[in-house]
């Protein structure tokens, strides 16, 4: 459990730790602060000026908080105009909440999967928060206010859950129970289908072990051609078993992530801009900074 308390290079607030610490510590307040600091680049900032589009690649929570401080020196819970919030996505909202919880000594992690509640008939790629509370992991969607038919800070899990992990979606497809053509970014984007979900299984493992990469990063197993479907099956099986409390599966998954160079980002990843800009090779440090598997 300790590994989920330690900050990753991505979740660390760095020199802005005092601003994060000044927030109320409950998940609802931290989620509201994340929505106040960060605006979704597609849903809330569709007309973002070209010179600001690089904000979506900020990557590190410290960098996001630095951008915010340059515009708004006031506390993170003091209202910002929507157009002046940092452009980001669900990954960034979740990373801020995870960073704040870890700062308070609480186990927390980001989870990669698909939301069945954002668009009718579509499983939208999504990132949520998991935090350990009262003896179990609770899932929370920091992008949601209290407006759904479920508790956004204690999402149901299991069959027919509103949020489905990438591993669950993949295994459902392999069993013939899922149509993955309806799983992805948007129907119009073309970013959907089995290979898209396959990549998200690798993302799910990386995020679990502290490599909270951008959703448009590519490396190793994500970019393999042809893809290793047996590897994806194995990872998905271990993820689902570990989520169910199987400590042996957790240990096996941790070892596999540590030892298989295809699974974790190295010193560089390829970033594929959601704005359609040419791919860029970006240095992120050895294994994404610090590998946390123990």
mmCIF file of C-alpha atoms in Angstrom:
data_model
loop_
_atom_site.group_PDB
_atom_site.id
_atom_site.type_symbol
_atom_site.label_atom_id
_atom_site.label_comp_id
_atom_site.label_asym_id
_atom_site.label_seq_id
_atom_site.Cartn_x
_atom_site.Cartn_y
_atom_site.Cartn_z
ATOM 1 C CA UNK A 1 0.000 0.000 0.000
ATOM 2 C CA UNK A 2 2.942 2.348 0.639
ATOM 3 C CA UNK A 3 3.655 2.657 -3.075
ATOM 4 C CA UNK A 4 0.287 4.332 -3.566
ATOM 5 C CA UNK A 5 1.126 6.932 -0.921
ATOM 6 C CA UNK A 6 4.471 7.942 -2.422
ATOM 7 C CA UNK A 7 4.310 10.689 -5.014
ATOM 8 C CA UNK A 8 5.331 9.834 -8.548
ATOM 9 C CA UNK A 9 7.295 12.382 -10.577
ATOM 10 C CA UNK A 10 4.009 13.206 -12.299
ATOM 11 C CA UNK A 11 1.786 13.608 -9.220
ATOM 12 C CA UNK A 12 4.288 15.574 -7.133
ATOM 13 C CA UNK A 13 3.277 19.228 -6.667
ATOM 14 C CA UNK A 14 6.939 20.176 -6.220
ATOM 15 C CA UNK A 15 7.412 23.801 -5.238
ATOM 16 C CA UNK A 16 3.629 24.275 -5.172
ATOM 17 C CA UNK A 17 3.064 21.806 -2.343
ATOM 18 C CA UNK A 18 1.873 24.555 -0.004
ATOM 19 C CA UNK A 19 -0.912 25.556 -2.405
ATOM 20 C CA UNK A 20 -2.124 21.970 -2.618
ATOM 21 C CA UNK A 21 -1.866 21.508 1.146
ATOM 22 C CA UNK A 22 -4.045 24.580 1.739
ATOM 23 C CA UNK A 23 -7.060 22.861 0.182
ATOM 24 C CA UNK A 24 -9.639 20.981 2.266
ATOM 25 C CA UNK A 25 -8.682 17.316 2.347
ATOM 26 C CA UNK A 26 -11.950 15.634 1.376
ATOM 27 C CA UNK A 27 -12.268 14.154 -2.101
ATOM 28 C CA UNK A 28 -15.270 16.288 -3.050
ATOM 29 C CA UNK A 29 -13.409 19.532 -2.272
ATOM 30 C CA UNK A 30 -10.260 18.362 -4.041
ATOM 31 C CA UNK A 31 -12.326 17.398 -7.086
ATOM 32 C CA UNK A 32 -13.976 20.823 -7.142
ATOM 33 C CA UNK A 33 -10.538 22.453 -6.962
ATOM 34 C CA UNK A 34 -9.331 20.340 -9.891
ATOM 35 C CA UNK A 35 -12.281 21.544 -11.984
ATOM 36 C CA UNK A 36 -11.530 25.119 -10.928
ATOM 37 C CA UNK A 37 -7.861 24.931 -11.965
ATOM 38 C CA UNK A 38 -8.167 22.730 -15.070
ATOM 39 C CA UNK A 39 -10.667 22.921 -17.937
ATOM 40 C CA UNK A 40 -11.186 20.069 -20.374
ATOM 41 C CA UNK A 41 -9.541 21.102 -23.625
ATOM 42 C CA UNK A 42 -12.306 19.613 -25.779
ATOM 43 C CA UNK A 43 -15.483 19.962 -23.740
ATOM 44 C CA UNK A 44 -14.790 23.352 -22.104
ATOM 45 C CA UNK A 45 -12.154 25.042 -24.274
ATOM 46 C CA UNK A 46 -13.071 24.105 -27.861
ATOM 47 C CA UNK A 47 -11.740 27.431 -29.173
ATOM 48 C CA UNK A 48 -8.417 27.356 -27.326
ATOM 49 C CA UNK A 49 -5.946 29.677 -29.107
ATOM 50 C CA UNK A 50 -3.178 27.916 -30.974
ATOM 51 C CA UNK A 51 -0.505 29.452 -28.739
ATOM 52 C CA UNK A 52 -2.061 27.776 -25.690
ATOM 53 C CA UNK A 53 -2.516 24.284 -27.087
ATOM 54 C CA UNK A 54 0.748 23.087 -25.579
ATOM 55 C CA UNK A 55 -0.892 23.286 -22.153
ATOM 56 C CA UNK A 56 -2.489 19.889 -22.711
ATOM 57 C CA UNK A 57 1.017 18.376 -22.729
ATOM 58 C CA UNK A 58 1.998 19.832 -19.340
ATOM 59 C CA UNK A 59 2.376 16.258 -18.055
ATOM 60 C CA UNK A 60 3.634 17.015 -14.526
ATOM 61 C CA UNK A 61 1.266 18.292 -11.829
ATOM 62 C CA UNK A 62 3.956 20.757 -10.796
ATOM 63 C CA UNK A 63 3.895 22.230 -14.319
ATOM 64 C CA UNK A 64 0.087 22.488 -14.275
ATOM 65 C CA UNK A 65 0.186 24.298 -10.928
ATOM 66 C CA UNK A 66 2.916 26.620 -12.204
ATOM 67 C CA UNK A 67 0.778 27.628 -15.187
ATOM 68 C CA UNK A 68 -2.121 28.280 -12.843
ATOM 69 C CA UNK A 69 -0.001 30.342 -10.444
ATOM 70 C CA UNK A 70 1.216 32.571 -13.274
ATOM 71 C CA UNK A 71 -2.404 33.533 -13.953
ATOM 72 C CA UNK A 72 -3.921 33.229 -10.493
ATOM 73 C CA UNK A 73 -1.772 33.624 -7.376
ATOM 74 C CA UNK A 74 -4.878 33.156 -5.207
ATOM 75 C CA UNK A 75 -5.704 29.819 -3.583
ATOM 76 C CA UNK A 76 -6.584 26.885 -5.804
ATOM 77 C CA UNK A 77 -10.184 26.973 -4.614
ATOM 78 C CA UNK A 78 -10.685 30.643 -5.482
ATOM 79 C CA UNK A 79 -12.800 30.894 -8.652
ATOM 80 C CA UNK A 80 -11.019 31.192 -12.005
ATOM 81 C CA UNK A 81 -12.791 32.240 -15.210
ATOM 82 C CA UNK A 82 -13.225 29.099 -17.330
ATOM 83 C CA UNK A 83 -11.213 30.546 -20.212
ATOM 84 C CA UNK A 84 -8.241 31.174 -17.891
ATOM 85 C CA UNK A 85 -8.042 27.666 -16.486
ATOM 86 C CA UNK A 86 -5.220 25.364 -17.564
ATOM 87 C CA UNK A 87 -6.203 23.260 -20.573
ATOM 88 C CA UNK A 88 -6.148 19.576 -19.742
ATOM 89 C CA UNK A 89 -8.323 16.491 -19.570
ATOM 90 C CA UNK A 90 -9.606 13.811 -17.206
ATOM 91 C CA UNK A 91 -6.074 12.557 -16.640
ATOM 92 C CA UNK A 92 -5.054 15.966 -15.277
ATOM 93 C CA UNK A 93 -8.125 16.394 -13.062
ATOM 94 C CA UNK A 94 -7.468 12.962 -11.585
ATOM 95 C CA UNK A 95 -3.735 13.566 -11.188
ATOM 96 C CA UNK A 96 -4.349 16.718 -9.138
ATOM 97 C CA UNK A 97 -6.665 14.855 -6.767
ATOM 98 C CA UNK A 98 -4.271 11.911 -6.504
ATOM 99 C CA UNK A 99 -1.341 14.242 -5.807
ATOM 100 C CA UNK A 100 -3.294 16.012 -3.064
ATOM 101 C CA UNK A 101 -4.348 12.743 -1.432
ATOM 102 C CA UNK A 102 -0.823 11.323 -1.528
ATOM 103 C CA UNK A 103 0.465 14.555 -0.028
ATOM 104 C CA UNK A 104 -1.837 13.876 2.931
ATOM 105 C CA UNK A 105 -0.508 10.345 3.350
ATOM 106 C CA UNK A 106 -3.529 8.657 1.762
ATOM 107 C CA UNK A 107 -3.143 5.833 -0.792
ATOM 108 C CA UNK A 108 -4.411 6.960 -4.183
ATOM 109 C CA UNK A 109 -3.944 6.107 -7.848
ATOM 110 C CA UNK A 110 -5.352 6.915 -11.272
ATOM 111 C CA UNK A 111 -7.405 4.321 -13.165
ATOM 112 C CA UNK A 112 -7.725 4.056 -16.927
ATOM 113 C CA UNK A 113 -10.887 2.864 -18.598
ATOM 114 C CA UNK A 114 -14.188 3.853 -20.127
ATOM 115 C CA UNK A 115 -17.182 5.793 -18.814
ATOM 116 C CA UNK A 116 -20.659 4.694 -19.827
ATOM 117 C CA UNK A 117 -22.244 7.896 -18.501
ATOM 118 C CA UNK A 118 -20.694 10.678 -20.585
ATOM 119 C CA UNK A 119 -22.375 10.010 -23.944
ATOM 120 C CA UNK A 120 -25.402 7.865 -24.720
ATOM 121 C CA UNK A 121 -24.459 4.582 -26.361
ATOM 122 C CA UNK A 122 -20.740 5.315 -26.161
ATOM 123 C CA UNK A 123 -18.027 4.146 -23.740
ATOM 124 C CA UNK A 124 -15.796 7.226 -23.529
ATOM 125 C CA UNK A 125 -12.127 6.848 -22.693
ATOM 126 C CA UNK A 126 -11.680 8.223 -19.203
ATOM 127 C CA UNK A 127 -9.451 8.486 -16.139
ATOM 128 C CA UNK A 128 -10.783 8.412 -12.595
ATOM 129 C CA UNK A 129 -9.340 8.403 -9.085
ATOM 130 C CA UNK A 130 -9.130 5.498 -6.688
ATOM 131 C CA UNK A 131 -8.389 6.200 -3.033
ATOM 132 C CA UNK A 132 -8.200 3.840 -0.087
ATOM 133 C CA UNK A 133 -10.866 4.566 2.500
ATOM 134 C CA UNK A 134 -12.436 2.472 5.244
ATOM 135 C CA UNK A 135 -10.687 -0.694 4.163
ATOM 136 C CA UNK A 136 -11.383 -0.608 0.436
ATOM 137 C CA UNK A 137 -10.626 1.221 -2.792
ATOM 138 C CA UNK A 138 -13.238 3.815 -3.731
ATOM 139 C CA UNK A 139 -13.504 5.202 -7.253
ATOM 140 C CA UNK A 140 -14.215 8.867 -7.789
ATOM 141 C CA UNK A 141 -14.736 10.950 -10.918
ATOM 142 C CA UNK A 142 -13.389 14.453 -10.202
ATOM 143 C CA UNK A 143 -14.916 15.874 -13.389
ATOM 144 C CA UNK A 144 -18.469 15.252 -12.180
ATOM 145 C CA UNK A 145 -20.564 17.388 -9.911
ATOM 146 C CA UNK A 146 -23.453 15.865 -7.905
ATOM 147 C CA UNK A 147 -25.701 15.352 -10.914
ATOM 148 C CA UNK A 148 -25.797 11.645 -11.738
ATOM 149 C CA UNK A 149 -27.830 8.730 -10.490
ATOM 150 C CA UNK A 150 -24.861 7.445 -8.496
ATOM 151 C CA UNK A 151 -22.326 8.745 -5.992
ATOM 152 C CA UNK A 152 -19.571 10.305 -8.104
ATOM 153 C CA UNK A 153 -17.138 9.841 -5.202
ATOM 154 C CA UNK A 154 -17.916 6.151 -4.683
ATOM 155 C CA UNK A 155 -18.592 4.770 -8.143
ATOM 156 C CA UNK A 156 -20.119 1.297 -8.265
ATOM 157 C CA UNK A 157 -17.821 -1.467 -9.515
ATOM 158 C CA UNK A 158 -18.430 -4.865 -11.061
ATOM 159 C CA UNK A 159 -20.738 -5.921 -13.917
ATOM 160 C CA UNK A 160 -22.720 -3.050 -15.462
ATOM 161 C CA UNK A 161 -20.702 -0.488 -13.483
ATOM 162 C CA UNK A 162 -20.759 3.056 -14.902
ATOM 163 C CA UNK A 163 -16.948 3.033 -15.192
ATOM 164 C CA UNK A 164 -15.273 -0.002 -16.757
ATOM 165 C CA UNK A 165 -11.521 -0.484 -16.542
ATOM 166 C CA UNK A 166 -9.585 -1.072 -19.745
ATOM 167 C CA UNK A 167 -8.751 -4.584 -18.531
ATOM 168 C CA UNK A 168 -12.417 -5.394 -17.920
ATOM 169 C CA UNK A 169 -13.371 -4.107 -21.366
ATOM 170 C CA UNK A 170 -10.619 -6.125 -23.047
ATOM 171 C CA UNK A 171 -11.508 -9.389 -21.314
ATOM 172 C CA UNK A 172 -15.185 -8.803 -22.096
ATOM 173 C CA UNK A 173 -14.318 -8.433 -25.772
ATOM 174 C CA UNK A 174 -12.143 -11.543 -25.768
ATOM 175 C CA UNK A 175 -15.093 -13.427 -24.260
ATOM 176 C CA UNK A 176 -17.400 -12.131 -27.007
ATOM 177 C CA UNK A 177 -19.400 -9.911 -24.655
ATOM 178 C CA UNK A 178 -18.272 -6.431 -25.782
ATOM 179 C CA UNK A 179 -18.447 -4.407 -28.983
ATOM 180 C CA UNK A 180 -15.252 -2.386 -28.701
ATOM 181 C CA UNK A 181 -16.099 -0.346 -31.787
ATOM 182 C CA UNK A 182 -18.108 1.768 -29.318
ATOM 183 C CA UNK A 183 -15.190 2.243 -26.911
ATOM 184 C CA UNK A 184 -12.896 5.194 -27.500
ATOM 185 C CA UNK A 185 -12.482 8.965 -27.654
ATOM 186 C CA UNK A 186 -15.479 9.963 -29.798
ATOM 187 C CA UNK A 187 -17.312 8.242 -32.655
ATOM 188 C CA UNK A 188 -16.000 10.887 -35.061
ATOM 189 C CA UNK A 189 -12.348 10.635 -34.017
ATOM 190 C CA UNK A 190 -11.674 7.125 -35.272
ATOM 191 C CA UNK A 191 -9.784 6.533 -32.020
ATOM 192 C CA UNK A 192 -11.709 3.505 -30.858
ATOM 193 C CA UNK A 193 -11.926 -0.239 -31.235
ATOM 194 C CA UNK A 194 -9.961 -3.269 -30.033
ATOM 195 C CA UNK A 195 -6.482 -1.910 -30.710
ATOM 196 C CA UNK A 196 -7.315 1.335 -28.925
ATOM 197 C CA UNK A 197 -8.516 -0.596 -25.871
ATOM 198 C CA UNK A 198 -5.458 -2.850 -26.067
ATOM 199 C CA UNK A 199 -3.227 0.205 -25.706
ATOM 200 C CA UNK A 200 -5.267 1.405 -22.761
ATOM 201 C CA UNK A 201 -4.598 -1.880 -20.936
ATOM 202 C CA UNK A 202 -0.896 -0.981 -21.064
ATOM 203 C CA UNK A 203 -1.726 2.556 -19.911
ATOM 204 C CA UNK A 204 -3.694 1.064 -17.025
ATOM 205 C CA UNK A 205 -0.684 -0.917 -15.822
ATOM 206 C CA UNK A 206 1.647 2.071 -16.215
ATOM 207 C CA UNK A 207 -0.629 4.368 -14.222
ATOM 208 C CA UNK A 208 -0.995 1.726 -11.509
ATOM 209 C CA UNK A 209 2.753 1.814 -10.917
ATOM 210 C CA UNK A 210 3.298 5.557 -10.956
ATOM 211 C CA UNK A 211 3.933 6.248 -14.637
ATOM 212 C CA UNK A 212 0.866 8.445 -15.144
ATOM 213 C CA UNK A 213 1.500 9.158 -18.805
ATOM 214 C CA UNK A 214 -0.477 11.428 -21.119
ATOM 215 C CA UNK A 215 -3.232 9.578 -22.925
ATOM 216 C CA UNK A 216 -1.619 10.497 -26.246
ATOM 217 C CA UNK A 217 1.837 9.152 -25.370
ATOM 218 C CA UNK A 218 3.202 6.097 -27.121
ATOM 219 C CA UNK A 219 5.982 3.653 -26.259
ATOM 220 C CA UNK A 220 6.905 -0.019 -26.314
ATOM 221 C CA UNK A 221 3.942 -2.381 -26.195
ATOM 222 C CA UNK A 222 1.458 0.369 -27.054
ATOM 223 C CA UNK A 223 3.076 0.849 -30.460
ATOM 224 C CA UNK A 224 3.980 -2.767 -31.242
ATOM 225 C CA UNK A 225 3.087 -3.889 -34.746
ATOM 226 C CA UNK A 226 1.857 -6.550 -34.809
ATOM 227 C CA UNK A 227 0.576 -6.288 -31.247
ATOM 228 C CA UNK A 228 1.166 -9.054 -28.717
ATOM 229 C CA UNK A 229 -2.412 -10.044 -27.893
ATOM 230 C CA UNK A 230 -1.298 -12.776 -25.501
ATOM 231 C CA UNK A 231 0.552 -10.140 -23.480
ATOM 232 C CA UNK A 232 -2.570 -7.977 -23.356
ATOM 233 C CA UNK A 233 -4.623 -10.979 -22.218
ATOM 234 C CA UNK A 234 -2.125 -11.666 -19.451
ATOM 235 C CA UNK A 235 -1.995 -8.061 -18.258
ATOM 236 C CA UNK A 236 -5.780 -7.737 -18.271
ATOM 237 C CA UNK A 237 -6.207 -10.968 -16.343
ATOM 238 C CA UNK A 238 -3.672 -9.896 -13.720
ATOM 239 C CA UNK A 239 -5.226 -6.429 -13.396
ATOM 240 C CA UNK A 240 -8.710 -7.803 -12.812
ATOM 241 C CA UNK A 241 -7.422 -10.403 -10.347
ATOM 242 C CA UNK A 242 -5.369 -7.809 -8.464
ATOM 243 C CA UNK A 243 -8.410 -5.535 -8.264
ATOM 244 C CA UNK A 244 -10.296 -8.443 -6.699
ATOM 245 C CA UNK A 245 -7.696 -8.643 -3.927
ATOM 246 C CA UNK A 246 -5.427 -11.382 -5.298
ATOM 247 C CA UNK A 247 -2.046 -10.472 -3.784
ATOM 248 C CA UNK A 248 -0.258 -13.046 -5.924
ATOM 249 C CA UNK A 249 -1.620 -11.437 -9.076
ATOM 250 C CA UNK A 250 -0.552 -8.005 -7.816
ATOM 251 C CA UNK A 251 2.976 -9.276 -7.175
ATOM 252 C CA UNK A 252 3.140 -10.974 -10.575
ATOM 253 C CA UNK A 253 1.875 -7.863 -12.348
ATOM 254 C CA UNK A 254 4.363 -5.680 -10.483
ATOM 255 C CA UNK A 255 7.250 -7.957 -11.429
ATOM 256 C CA UNK A 256 6.123 -8.139 -15.038
ATOM 257 C CA UNK A 257 5.948 -4.363 -15.288
ATOM 258 C CA UNK A 258 9.369 -3.975 -13.742
ATOM 259 C CA UNK A 259 11.078 -6.599 -15.896
ATOM 260 C CA UNK A 260 9.423 -6.240 -19.320
ATOM 261 C CA UNK A 261 10.971 -3.269 -21.105
ATOM 262 C CA UNK A 262 7.996 -3.053 -23.470
ATOM 263 C CA UNK A 263 5.592 -2.122 -20.698
ATOM 264 C CA UNK A 264 7.055 0.926 -19.019
ATOM 265 C CA UNK A 265 8.143 4.145 -20.707
ATOM 266 C CA UNK A 266 11.871 4.623 -20.997
ATOM 267 C CA UNK A 267 13.688 7.930 -21.123
ATOM 268 C CA UNK A 268 11.633 9.029 -24.125
ATOM 269 C CA UNK A 269 8.092 8.621 -25.374
ATOM 270 C CA UNK A 270 6.383 9.733 -28.560
ATOM 271 C CA UNK A 271 3.622 12.271 -27.987
ATOM 272 C CA UNK A 272 0.796 12.366 -30.529
ATOM 273 C CA UNK A 273 -0.905 15.733 -30.184
ATOM 274 C CA UNK A 274 -4.715 15.625 -29.883
ATOM 275 C CA UNK A 275 -4.633 18.713 -32.109
ATOM 276 C CA UNK A 276 -3.177 16.731 -34.998
ATOM 277 C CA UNK A 277 0.312 18.230 -34.826
ATOM 278 C CA UNK A 278 3.281 16.104 -35.945
ATOM 279 C CA UNK A 279 4.380 13.490 -33.367
ATOM 280 C CA UNK A 280 7.175 14.590 -31.037
ATOM 281 C CA UNK A 281 9.733 12.530 -29.151
ATOM 282 C CA UNK A 282 9.722 13.810 -25.575
ATOM 283 C CA UNK A 283 12.245 13.084 -22.845
ATOM 284 C CA UNK A 284 10.491 12.058 -19.643
ATOM 285 C CA UNK A 285 13.463 10.598 -17.743
ATOM 286 C CA UNK A 286 14.516 7.037 -17.081
ATOM 287 C CA UNK A 287 11.411 4.845 -16.914
ATOM 288 C CA UNK A 288 9.188 7.876 -16.706
ATOM 289 C CA UNK A 289 11.004 9.162 -13.636
ATOM 290 C CA UNK A 290 10.741 6.594 -10.864
ATOM 291 C CA UNK A 291 9.312 3.111 -11.170
ATOM 292 C CA UNK A 292 7.134 2.317 -8.148
ATOM 293 C CA UNK A 293 6.374 -1.385 -8.048
ATOM 294 C CA UNK A 294 7.245 -2.172 -4.467
#
